[in-house]
XYZ file of C-alpha atoms in Angstrom:
573
model
C 0.000 0.000 0.000
C 1.555 3.368 -0.995
C 1.489 6.385 1.373
C -1.361 8.212 -0.405
C -3.586 5.151 -0.247
C -2.724 4.693 3.431
C -3.517 8.348 4.276
C -6.830 8.107 2.427
C -7.731 4.923 4.308
C -6.827 6.540 7.651
C -9.077 9.530 6.870
C -11.947 7.247 5.925
C -11.510 5.205 9.095
C -11.372 8.355 11.272
C -14.774 9.495 9.983
C -16.229 6.241 11.358
C -14.641 6.656 14.801
C -15.848 8.254 18.023
C -13.228 10.240 19.932
C -13.456 11.038 23.635
C -11.705 14.376 24.361
C -11.090 15.112 28.065
C -9.838 18.627 29.009
C -10.742 20.885 31.935
C -9.713 24.196 30.331
C -12.815 25.500 28.533
C -11.173 27.664 25.816
C -8.664 24.913 24.979
C -11.449 22.291 24.830
C -13.643 24.508 22.678
C -10.848 25.285 20.234
C -9.517 21.745 19.838
C -12.991 20.183 19.673
C -13.683 22.203 16.517
C -10.433 21.044 14.954
C -10.992 17.417 15.976
C -14.518 17.409 14.527
C -12.868 17.913 11.131
C -11.180 14.515 11.561
C -13.537 12.246 13.528
C -17.128 11.277 12.947
C -18.111 12.034 16.555
C -16.218 13.971 19.236
C -17.508 13.408 22.771
C -16.138 15.828 25.367
C -15.630 15.726 29.130
C -14.411 18.351 31.597
C -12.445 16.013 33.894
C -11.419 12.393 34.391
C -14.586 11.494 36.300
C -16.824 12.695 33.437
C -14.500 11.058 30.899
C -14.681 7.675 32.651
C -18.465 7.896 32.862
C -18.693 8.609 29.107
C -16.271 5.758 28.292
C -18.326 3.278 30.315
C -21.376 4.201 28.219
C -19.562 2.513 25.328
C -18.731 3.262 21.715
C -15.402 5.060 22.271
C -12.650 4.252 19.752
C -9.877 6.613 20.859
C -9.159 8.930 23.821
C -7.258 12.257 23.969
C -6.900 13.483 27.547
C -5.185 16.138 29.629
C -3.645 14.916 32.894
C -3.870 17.728 35.481
C -7.641 18.031 36.111
C -9.948 18.407 39.112
C -12.001 15.503 40.554
C -10.013 12.800 38.729
C -6.802 13.357 36.777
C -5.891 11.746 33.467
C -3.727 8.954 34.884
C -6.453 7.905 37.333
C -9.008 7.848 34.518
C -6.706 5.791 32.272
C -6.064 3.320 35.089
C -9.838 2.736 35.375
C -10.263 2.493 31.593
C -7.536 -0.166 31.440
C -9.526 -2.311 33.870
C -12.126 -2.604 31.100
C -10.161 -2.191 27.843
C -6.409 -2.819 27.518
C -6.224 -2.058 23.781
C -7.964 1.342 23.435
C -5.582 3.953 21.888
C -4.970 6.844 24.332
C -3.114 10.104 23.638
C -2.040 12.086 26.717
C -1.455 15.861 26.521
C 0.817 17.018 29.323
C 3.461 19.465 30.486
C 4.551 17.143 33.343
C 7.813 15.324 32.672
C 8.648 13.287 35.803
C 10.175 9.922 34.834
C 8.034 7.867 37.224
C 4.907 9.583 35.952
C 5.844 8.919 32.331
C 6.685 5.282 33.029
C 3.361 4.791 34.788
C 1.539 6.300 31.794
C 3.411 4.046 29.382
C 2.780 0.980 31.541
C -0.911 1.862 31.382
C -0.661 1.658 27.587
C -0.723 5.350 26.657
C -0.332 5.329 22.881
C 1.244 8.774 22.358
C 2.282 11.884 24.296
C 1.794 15.474 23.081
C 3.537 18.227 25.031
C 1.689 21.358 26.179
C 1.236 24.003 24.840
C -0.168 21.812 22.088
C 1.275 21.957 18.570
C -1.399 20.988 16.053
C 1.231 19.324 13.844
C 2.362 17.096 16.720
C -1.238 16.322 17.695
C -2.167 15.389 14.121
C 0.922 13.162 13.956
C -0.055 11.413 17.193
C -3.629 10.917 15.939
C -2.354 9.455 12.669
C -0.199 6.951 14.532
C -3.083 6.012 16.822
C -5.474 5.491 13.898
C -2.870 3.486 11.994
C -2.801 1.133 14.936
C -6.584 0.863 14.789
C -6.363 0.099 11.063
C -3.684 -2.535 11.646
C -5.324 -3.839 14.830
C -1.982 -3.805 16.577
C -2.333 -1.816 19.783
C -0.367 -4.084 22.121
C 2.797 -2.621 23.559
C 6.020 -4.589 23.794
C 8.573 -3.771 26.475
C 11.090 -2.502 23.915
C 8.510 -0.180 22.305
C 7.716 1.247 25.743
C 11.372 2.048 26.305
C 11.702 3.771 22.921
C 8.561 5.858 23.485
C 9.815 6.950 26.880
C 13.211 7.959 25.483
C 11.619 9.887 22.602
C 9.394 11.840 24.939
C 12.148 12.559 27.440
C 14.406 13.716 24.623
C 12.027 16.645 23.981
C 12.767 17.997 27.401
C 15.930 19.093 29.058
C 17.207 17.955 32.411
C 16.448 20.004 35.510
C 19.866 21.674 35.364
C 19.453 22.554 31.692
C 16.005 24.029 32.315
C 17.433 26.095 35.160
C 20.107 27.476 32.821
C 17.515 28.330 30.191
C 15.360 30.090 32.791
C 18.372 32.135 33.865
C 18.990 33.192 30.272
C 15.348 34.191 29.849
C 15.499 36.328 33.000
C 18.514 38.238 31.671
C 16.382 39.381 28.736
C 14.432 42.556 29.519
C 11.349 43.649 27.615
C 9.903 46.831 29.114
C 7.239 46.954 26.379
C 6.097 43.332 26.703
C 2.477 43.021 25.479
C 2.171 46.811 25.271
C 1.753 49.370 22.513
C 3.999 52.448 22.323
C 2.548 55.945 21.916
C 3.905 57.926 18.976
C 3.291 61.361 17.516
C -0.250 62.812 17.659
C -1.834 59.729 19.252
C -0.387 57.176 16.845
C 0.443 53.744 18.232
C 3.225 51.305 17.422
C 3.587 47.607 18.183
C 6.943 46.003 18.892
C 7.285 42.221 18.825
C 10.389 40.174 19.610
C 11.274 36.609 18.619
C 14.081 34.533 20.133
C 14.736 30.896 19.171
C 17.710 29.223 20.791
C 19.284 26.250 19.039
C 20.839 25.019 22.272
C 20.364 25.645 25.984
C 23.182 28.203 26.086
C 22.354 30.604 23.272
C 24.817 32.655 21.217
C 22.065 35.249 20.585
C 20.230 37.452 23.041
C 18.392 40.751 23.156
C 16.549 43.297 25.266
C 13.862 45.947 24.758
C 14.192 48.914 27.089
C 11.776 51.774 27.585
C 13.617 55.084 27.892
C 11.821 58.439 27.649
C 8.106 58.587 26.822
C 7.549 57.163 23.354
C 11.159 55.999 23.117
C 12.472 52.418 23.049
C 15.990 51.028 22.779
C 16.312 47.613 21.124
C 19.552 45.674 21.014
C 20.628 42.304 19.642
C 23.963 40.698 20.501
C 25.132 37.714 18.441
C 28.331 36.050 19.659
C 29.877 34.750 16.452
C 30.777 31.076 16.601
C 29.161 28.295 18.561
C 29.326 26.752 21.984
C 30.030 28.035 25.450
C 32.440 30.841 24.470
C 29.879 32.652 22.288
C 27.184 32.188 24.944
C 29.377 33.637 27.720
C 30.176 36.710 25.597
C 26.511 37.232 24.777
C 25.432 36.775 28.409
C 28.055 39.286 29.622
C 26.938 41.752 26.949
C 23.213 41.636 27.722
C 23.721 41.739 31.487
C 26.080 44.744 31.277
C 23.928 46.684 28.799
C 20.853 46.244 30.991
C 22.909 47.352 34.008
C 24.019 50.526 32.174
C 20.439 51.411 31.263
C 19.116 50.683 34.760
C 21.802 52.966 36.226
C 20.937 55.839 33.900
C 17.220 55.465 34.612
C 17.893 55.410 38.383
C 19.992 58.574 38.093
C 17.373 60.335 35.979
C 19.909 60.765 33.167
C 19.040 60.558 29.486
C 20.371 57.356 27.920
C 22.191 58.576 24.803
C 22.891 55.883 22.228
C 26.483 56.874 21.486
C 27.385 57.026 25.190
C 25.780 53.641 25.934
C 27.569 51.890 23.082
C 30.875 53.554 24.021
C 30.606 52.332 27.640
C 29.689 48.858 26.417
C 32.702 48.698 24.082
C 35.097 49.678 26.868
C 33.694 46.858 28.994
C 33.364 44.027 26.491
C 36.630 44.614 24.603
C 38.561 43.832 27.790
C 36.871 40.417 27.866
C 37.140 39.491 24.182
C 39.730 37.009 22.965
C 42.035 38.190 20.186
C 40.202 36.152 17.553
C 36.681 36.718 18.891
C 34.091 38.817 17.053
C 30.545 39.964 17.799
C 27.643 41.051 15.625
C 25.462 43.567 17.456
C 22.706 46.014 16.646
C 21.530 48.980 18.752
C 18.305 50.660 17.611
C 16.966 53.766 19.383
C 13.363 54.418 18.280
C 11.952 57.816 19.221
C 8.338 57.491 18.107
C 7.376 60.980 19.298
C 10.082 62.618 17.148
C 9.692 59.977 14.396
C 13.419 59.235 14.409
C 15.485 56.045 14.473
C 19.108 56.262 15.604
C 21.204 53.132 15.230
C 24.686 51.661 15.554
C 25.248 48.228 14.046
C 28.289 45.945 13.925
C 28.206 43.334 11.169
C 24.430 42.923 11.330
C 22.236 41.892 8.378
C 20.525 44.766 6.570
C 17.454 46.266 8.191
C 14.363 45.611 6.077
C 11.996 48.551 5.866
C 8.536 48.895 4.267
C 7.193 52.399 3.634
C 3.594 53.593 3.399
C 3.559 52.905 -0.358
C 4.337 49.239 0.265
C 7.899 49.488 -1.043
C 10.653 47.491 0.652
C 14.140 48.917 1.217
C 17.369 47.568 2.753
C 19.551 49.599 5.127
C 23.032 48.101 5.458
C 24.994 47.708 8.692
C 26.897 50.854 9.633
C 30.090 49.083 10.820
C 31.939 45.752 10.448
C 31.679 43.144 13.228
C 32.922 44.172 16.664
C 36.431 43.021 17.611
C 38.849 43.583 20.468
C 40.239 46.803 18.977
C 37.203 48.236 17.121
C 36.632 51.961 17.438
C 33.225 53.293 18.564
C 31.258 54.587 15.534
C 28.899 57.572 15.518
C 25.135 56.837 15.530
C 23.271 57.028 12.213
C 19.807 58.638 12.161
C 16.875 58.241 9.787
C 13.303 59.591 9.750
C 10.527 57.031 10.280
C 7.645 59.333 9.333
C 6.916 57.176 6.266
C 7.618 53.827 7.955
C 4.907 51.134 7.959
C 6.980 48.264 9.398
C 10.599 47.254 9.873
C 12.373 43.919 10.526
C 15.641 43.750 12.490
C 17.257 40.332 12.873
C 20.369 38.225 13.459
C 22.106 36.040 10.874
C 20.306 32.895 12.001
C 17.098 34.059 10.294
C 18.951 35.124 7.181
C 20.838 31.830 6.747
C 18.113 29.262 7.520
C 17.668 26.773 4.656
C 14.428 26.563 2.695
C 15.882 23.744 0.588
C 19.318 22.555 -0.471
C 19.917 25.625 -2.666
C 17.832 28.452 -1.138
C 18.333 30.356 2.090
C 15.520 32.177 3.857
C 17.301 35.509 3.383
C 16.503 35.322 -0.336
C 12.770 35.619 0.362
C 12.875 37.885 3.425
C 11.626 40.964 1.549
C 8.718 38.947 0.166
C 7.922 37.615 3.649
C 8.042 41.082 5.205
C 5.584 42.382 2.607
C 3.265 39.358 2.909
C 3.055 39.087 6.703
C 1.414 41.640 8.973
C 2.937 40.565 12.309
C 6.018 38.715 13.506
C 3.953 35.807 14.868
C 2.375 35.289 11.425
C 5.812 35.303 9.808
C 7.128 32.882 12.446
C 4.356 30.365 11.710
C 5.193 30.471 8.007
C 8.911 30.220 8.780
C 8.435 27.095 10.901
C 6.299 25.429 8.226
C 8.629 26.197 5.308
C 12.208 26.098 6.591
C 14.008 22.784 6.185
C 17.034 23.361 8.413
C 18.115 25.888 11.054
C 21.690 25.670 12.338
C 21.963 28.929 14.292
C 20.122 30.893 16.974
C 17.514 33.375 15.743
C 16.590 36.757 17.163
C 14.294 39.263 15.451
C 12.393 42.489 16.143
C 9.290 43.535 14.229
C 8.110 47.125 14.601
C 4.975 48.333 12.844
C 2.596 51.248 12.910
C -0.913 50.434 14.183
C -3.521 51.117 11.459
C -5.651 54.200 12.115
C -8.773 54.080 9.941
C -10.978 50.957 10.245
C -13.226 49.975 7.353
C -15.867 48.822 9.859
C -16.408 48.846 13.614
C -18.870 47.580 16.221
C -19.216 48.163 19.953
C -20.910 46.171 22.711
C -21.462 46.722 26.416
C -22.778 44.185 28.927
C -23.348 43.797 32.642
C -20.649 41.745 34.303
C -22.287 38.333 34.714
C -21.383 34.904 33.389
C -24.667 34.627 31.487
C -24.098 37.966 29.723
C -20.529 36.983 28.849
C -21.717 33.770 27.153
C -24.519 35.579 25.337
C -22.145 38.225 23.996
C -19.679 35.599 22.779
C -22.485 33.847 20.857
C -23.742 37.155 19.421
C -20.309 38.132 18.100
C -19.671 34.668 16.649
C -22.986 34.718 14.793
C -22.167 38.162 13.362
C -18.631 37.568 12.066
C -19.679 36.837 8.486
C -21.812 39.964 8.351
C -18.736 41.821 9.615
C -16.852 40.598 6.541
C -14.872 37.674 8.045
C -15.242 34.449 6.044
C -11.944 32.717 6.854
C -12.985 29.736 9.030
C -9.513 29.168 10.479
C -9.120 32.855 11.425
C -12.670 32.967 12.828
C -11.986 29.940 15.044
C -8.795 31.479 16.416
C -10.537 34.819 16.939
C -13.526 33.368 18.811
C -11.361 31.191 21.046
C -9.256 34.232 21.949
C -12.362 36.365 22.500
C -13.883 33.752 24.814
C -10.683 33.667 26.853
C -10.351 37.460 27.089
C -14.027 37.866 28.029
C -13.585 35.301 30.799
C -10.414 37.084 31.889
C -12.345 40.370 32.077
C -15.082 38.676 34.100
C -12.916 36.586 36.428
C -10.010 38.911 37.143
C -11.408 42.284 36.100
C -14.923 42.229 37.503
C -14.765 39.576 40.238
C -11.145 40.241 41.172
C -10.315 36.529 41.520
C -6.775 36.187 42.830
C -4.385 33.683 41.286
C -4.010 31.442 44.337
C -7.766 31.463 44.971
C -8.416 30.353 41.404
C -5.864 27.544 41.626
C -7.398 26.308 44.884
C -10.977 26.385 43.579
C -9.975 24.495 40.436
C -8.178 21.843 42.458
C -11.316 21.470 44.571
C -13.462 21.187 41.444
C -15.688 24.121 42.490
C -14.465 26.907 40.218
C -17.271 26.681 37.648
C -19.835 26.780 40.454
C -18.080 29.818 41.944
C -18.161 31.719 38.630
C -21.837 30.934 38.056
C -22.771 32.093 41.568
C -20.718 35.301 41.722
C -21.483 38.425 39.688
C -20.855 42.191 39.718
C -23.778 43.589 37.670
C -22.853 47.185 38.606
C -19.651 46.750 36.613
C -19.493 46.708 32.834
C -17.516 44.873 30.188
C -17.058 46.649 26.846
C -16.026 45.094 23.552
C -14.962 46.963 20.425
C -14.424 45.251 17.057
C -12.572 46.923 14.195
C -11.791 45.679 10.697
C -8.875 46.991 8.647
C -8.041 46.223 5.030
C -4.369 45.767 4.116
C -3.964 44.515 0.557
C -5.089 40.891 0.334
C -5.397 40.650 4.132
C -8.088 41.707 6.582
C -7.068 42.597 10.144
C -9.748 41.885 12.750
C -8.935 43.732 15.985
C -10.834 43.340 19.253
C -10.590 45.305 22.504
C -12.083 43.905 25.720
C -12.279 46.420 28.572
C -13.239 45.748 32.189
C -13.541 47.967 35.273
C -11.153 46.031 37.498
C -7.791 46.899 39.008
C -5.765 45.793 35.988
C -2.311 44.253 36.221
C 1.326 44.878 35.351
C 2.526 43.110 32.182
C 6.050 42.856 33.634
C 4.712 40.776 36.528
C 2.847 38.666 33.983
C 6.065 38.176 32.011
C 7.940 36.965 35.089
C 5.104 34.586 36.009
C 4.987 33.088 32.525
C 8.754 32.620 32.527
C 9.162 31.149 35.977
C 5.965 29.390 37.032
C 5.330 25.766 36.029
C 2.825 25.374 33.220
C 0.760 23.023 35.372
C -0.509 26.086 37.261
C -3.698 27.610 35.900
C -2.412 31.173 36.357
C -1.564 32.766 33.002
C -2.695 29.718 31.043
C -5.418 31.664 29.239
C -3.012 34.394 28.161
C -0.515 31.774 26.932
C -3.323 30.168 24.932
C -4.501 33.488 23.491
C -0.977 34.629 22.614
C -0.462 31.395 20.690
C -3.724 31.793 18.770
C -3.716 35.433 17.678
C -1.304 37.398 15.502
C -0.822 40.161 18.053
C -1.833 40.616 21.702
C -1.307 43.611 23.989
C -2.784 45.234 27.097
C -3.630 48.897 27.735
C -4.858 51.122 30.558
C -2.884 49.277 33.204
C -4.109 45.862 32.059
C -7.821 46.736 32.058
C -8.004 46.559 28.239
C -6.859 43.539 26.269
C -6.419 44.060 22.538
C -5.760 41.295 20.041
C -5.601 41.060 16.265
C -6.160 38.117 13.916
C -5.170 38.274 10.255
C -7.823 36.787 7.961
C -7.270 35.906 4.331
C -9.508 34.430 1.632
C -7.146 31.452 1.344
C -6.139 29.388 4.333
C -2.712 29.932 5.841
C 0.153 28.793 3.658
C -1.689 29.139 0.317
C -1.071 32.134 -1.915
């Protein structure tokens, strides 16, 4: 049987199967259920292991996909009970928990596949295909050797505790003062600034920071230690730590951080530490959005890619060769950004990634910058198209927020769970009349909207604290708590806007509550340092992974997200 015939047979078999999907997180369950219904004939859902077991015992289940950490009964407990009845049923476990004993217990219970959280749809589809193949071949029994291999494959996706600690330390050295925020420019204009960092190894040769200076001013810097291994990582780590120290000192002293002075102080420090043969690529970009000026000093960096308001792409070459032990400090260059629509700043890793054996990604970068509206959209395309990456990647994407929507709608509701659900249904029913026909974009948008509405209700209106929420979920009483509590004197406001940009439509949503808000820097630290098994921040992680851009305004009381919709599905032009 050739591969096309096999894939066709698997698809036909899947349409005759009933899947049981067990997940306690409502937005995640809602989103994945829609995607799974495209594959299976019937998708039965359950909110925890106890409900999942009850549904399994009713009969007719052909395959199970289950989370593990859930109230009432977790995934492992449910699987243990299922195995008392059926030892051959294919089971896929989604989990962020990597303890060896836990994994071995899951494998001994006959778990067919593991998919790490946050869930990659490609990995999930691969796991489903394997599970269905085993149904087709009627070969679901596990041999001891197969169990060992599956365990090793899963463990290989994770680093040891020491490695994870080192990665966390590296992440904490990176500063992003504008994380999930917009930046105010001239005459009320807004700018978004997104950063991407992909490390090939635990100790990265690339790093960056985004620092807020004066009002409407941001300093971005990338440091790329040329070469590989520990030496390049140490140089990069020293560089980022010292640069952040310099900026913190100037802010504490109330002094203006001048680009030339900062780079000069950095050179005097780092050149003492460089080996004779060592070189560094580095870029320092001082955006003053109020004055509409960009000052920059670059050492051996790839060209900046710039798109103006007419949709024309230009390249701006690096101002200096790579930094060495005896390099002289150059003067800053300055350009006007009055006509700038978006700009891409990046390290060589992005430029040199292989599309195929003969083509590097740098050859299509201009095309990608013009096609994509946000860095997250470009990153998804990059991951789907690039064949091989052999270097760390760091990139900044700065773009002007569109000003004039082609359509807009506003809603206001009392803060109650019933009103939140009604509004979500109303908006979903009206998306086509609002000009959004892209099913994939609509699904991502509605899942994000549901999560942000619940965030506005839970944290904004009710003021549910993180530890309280975790405790109620563990007790299995959180849904009951939300249904019982309400603050009808408070309001939740939603504003939809549609923007047309060439062949793309940008659907932007703002959700505003009347709560205390929150600090995005605290959120950033929580997301970096807290285990993903905690419920805190899980909704924002989910939303950030679904939308093309997410930010918060008014001290965290307004969440704003944008989804790019196109007539063709993602990846087709």
